[in-house]
Amino acid sequence: MNIISKFKCDIKGLDDFAKQLAIKNNLGDIYLLRGDLGVGKTTFSRSLINHMHDINKLERPINIKSPSFPIMINYPLVDYEINHYDLYRLADASDLIEINFYENLEKNISIIEWPEIILKDFKLYNYFLIDFNIIDQNNRFVKLQHTKKFFL
């Protein structure tokens, strides 16, 4: 993994970071989000999804929440979708076959919270790995990595 960036930020900084990634987004991009409960994974996802809608000149979704119970929520854009996954409740990666997880990766943008269950099987994919850590109530430490060299 190549470390691209490490920084401390508040909510505004997290939104700015999501906007930078949204601007450079490419079809097939995969974002794996790691961190404790309440660290900001869904907040980051919400910002990224909203900025992607802005870039595509589409109305922002009314409600972007964690897909904890449905496992996946999709947000249609012009020619593709953003698939937002939460794998926290899955016991086995084979459960992903039922929701066409692997088939959807190349044709869409994927945001995956709690990716630990799939990391060992993800060696054939290029992806961003974003680790979130709590510094205090208002600040987080974020580390962005990619399987290849990537520049923000």
XYZ file of C-alpha atoms in Angstrom:
152
model
C 0.000 0.000 0.000
C 1.176 3.496 -0.822
C 0.487 6.167 1.769
C -0.907 9.181 -0.056
C -1.820 11.448 2.804
C -2.054 11.625 6.596
C -3.747 14.524 8.327
C -5.800 15.767 11.263
C -9.191 17.319 10.496
C -12.557 18.380 11.831
C -15.926 17.881 10.078
C -15.224 20.710 7.608
C -11.811 19.223 6.800
C -13.381 15.807 6.271
C -15.865 17.356 3.836
C -13.035 19.137 1.970
C -11.144 15.833 1.749
C -14.222 14.063 0.331
C -14.607 16.848 -2.234
C -10.968 16.445 -3.389
C -11.530 12.720 -3.925
C -14.864 13.277 -5.682
C -13.205 15.615 -8.184
C -10.617 12.957 -9.069
C -13.051 10.033 -9.033
C -12.929 7.434 -11.797
C -15.381 4.718 -12.679
C -14.453 1.613 -10.712
C -12.960 3.486 -7.761
C -13.311 1.581 -4.508
C -13.098 3.250 -1.099
C -12.562 0.960 1.893
C -13.299 2.810 5.135
C -11.879 1.538 8.420
C -12.281 2.847 11.936
C -14.174 2.460 15.171
C -17.890 3.017 15.521
C -18.686 6.738 15.417
C -15.354 7.785 13.922
C -16.801 9.395 10.773
C -17.025 6.713 8.086
C -20.653 7.483 7.262
C -20.061 11.237 7.550
C -17.253 10.929 5.005
C -19.456 8.731 2.772
C -22.270 11.284 2.900
C -19.886 14.069 1.852
C -18.386 12.017 -0.987
C -21.835 11.050 -2.303
C -23.090 14.645 -2.105
C -20.026 16.013 -3.913
C -20.376 13.363 -6.621
C -23.952 14.519 -7.175
C -22.780 18.153 -7.325
C -20.109 17.297 -9.912
C -22.703 15.478 -12.020
C -25.086 18.451 -11.653
C -27.694 16.271 -9.945
C -29.843 17.018 -6.940
C -28.284 15.677 -3.759
C -30.010 12.698 -2.128
C -32.428 13.731 0.611
C -31.147 11.229 3.153
C -27.799 9.442 3.157
C -27.498 7.037 6.046
C -25.374 4.057 6.916
C -26.490 0.918 5.067
C -26.083 -1.178 8.240
C -29.315 -3.119 7.837
C -29.804 -3.301 4.051
C -26.010 -3.869 3.618
C -26.061 -1.771 0.411
C -27.746 1.440 -0.685
C -27.192 2.723 -4.219
C -27.244 6.303 -5.449
C -27.766 6.636 -9.228
C -25.708 9.161 -11.138
C -25.806 9.837 -14.888
C -24.046 6.758 -16.322
C -23.281 4.735 -13.211
C -24.111 4.372 -9.529
C -22.455 4.867 -6.200
C -22.882 1.705 -4.158
C -22.528 2.317 -0.436
C -21.942 -0.872 1.562
C -21.739 -1.623 5.271
C -20.272 -5.082 5.889
C -20.372 -4.917 9.696
C -23.097 -7.568 10.120
C -21.747 -10.063 7.578
C -20.313 -13.287 8.951
C -18.731 -14.417 5.694
C -17.657 -12.747 2.444
C -19.615 -15.350 0.465
C -22.790 -13.473 1.501
C -21.733 -10.749 -0.946
C -22.399 -12.961 -3.963
C -26.161 -12.634 -3.387
C -26.035 -8.850 -3.849
C -23.751 -8.963 -6.943
C -21.010 -7.237 -4.977
C -18.045 -8.265 -7.136
C -19.874 -7.675 -10.433
C -20.774 -4.118 -9.409
C -17.227 -3.033 -8.511
C -15.913 -2.280 -12.010
C -19.013 -0.529 -13.345
C -19.650 1.813 -10.413
C -18.089 3.725 -7.539
C -18.019 1.659 -4.335
C -17.830 2.921 -0.761
C -17.375 0.098 1.724
C -17.596 0.555 5.475
C -16.180 -2.204 7.690
C -14.182 -3.884 4.855
C -12.136 -6.220 7.060
C -14.101 -9.286 5.903
C -13.000 -8.779 2.266
C -9.482 -7.347 2.572
C -7.680 -10.668 2.325
C -9.535 -11.457 -0.918
C -9.053 -8.005 -2.434
C -5.516 -8.458 -3.782
C -6.669 -8.303 -7.429
C -8.368 -4.931 -7.008
C -7.048 -1.408 -6.912
C -8.608 0.502 -4.056
C -8.303 3.350 -1.615
C -7.991 2.394 2.041
C -8.974 5.184 4.399
C -8.330 4.748 8.118
C -10.140 7.043 10.553
C -9.044 7.480 14.185
C -10.579 9.615 16.900
C -8.331 12.336 18.323
C -11.040 14.049 20.365
C -14.742 14.881 20.078
C -14.231 17.255 17.130
C -11.095 15.988 15.392
C -10.029 12.890 13.532
C -6.762 11.567 12.182
C -7.151 10.283 8.613
C -4.712 8.144 6.645
C -5.307 7.651 2.908
C -3.574 4.772 1.125
C -3.894 3.291 -2.347
C -2.732 0.047 -3.889
C -0.957 2.072 -6.605
C 0.625 5.503 -6.669
C -2.017 8.205 -6.666
C -1.750 11.941 -6.245
C -4.328 14.285 -4.743
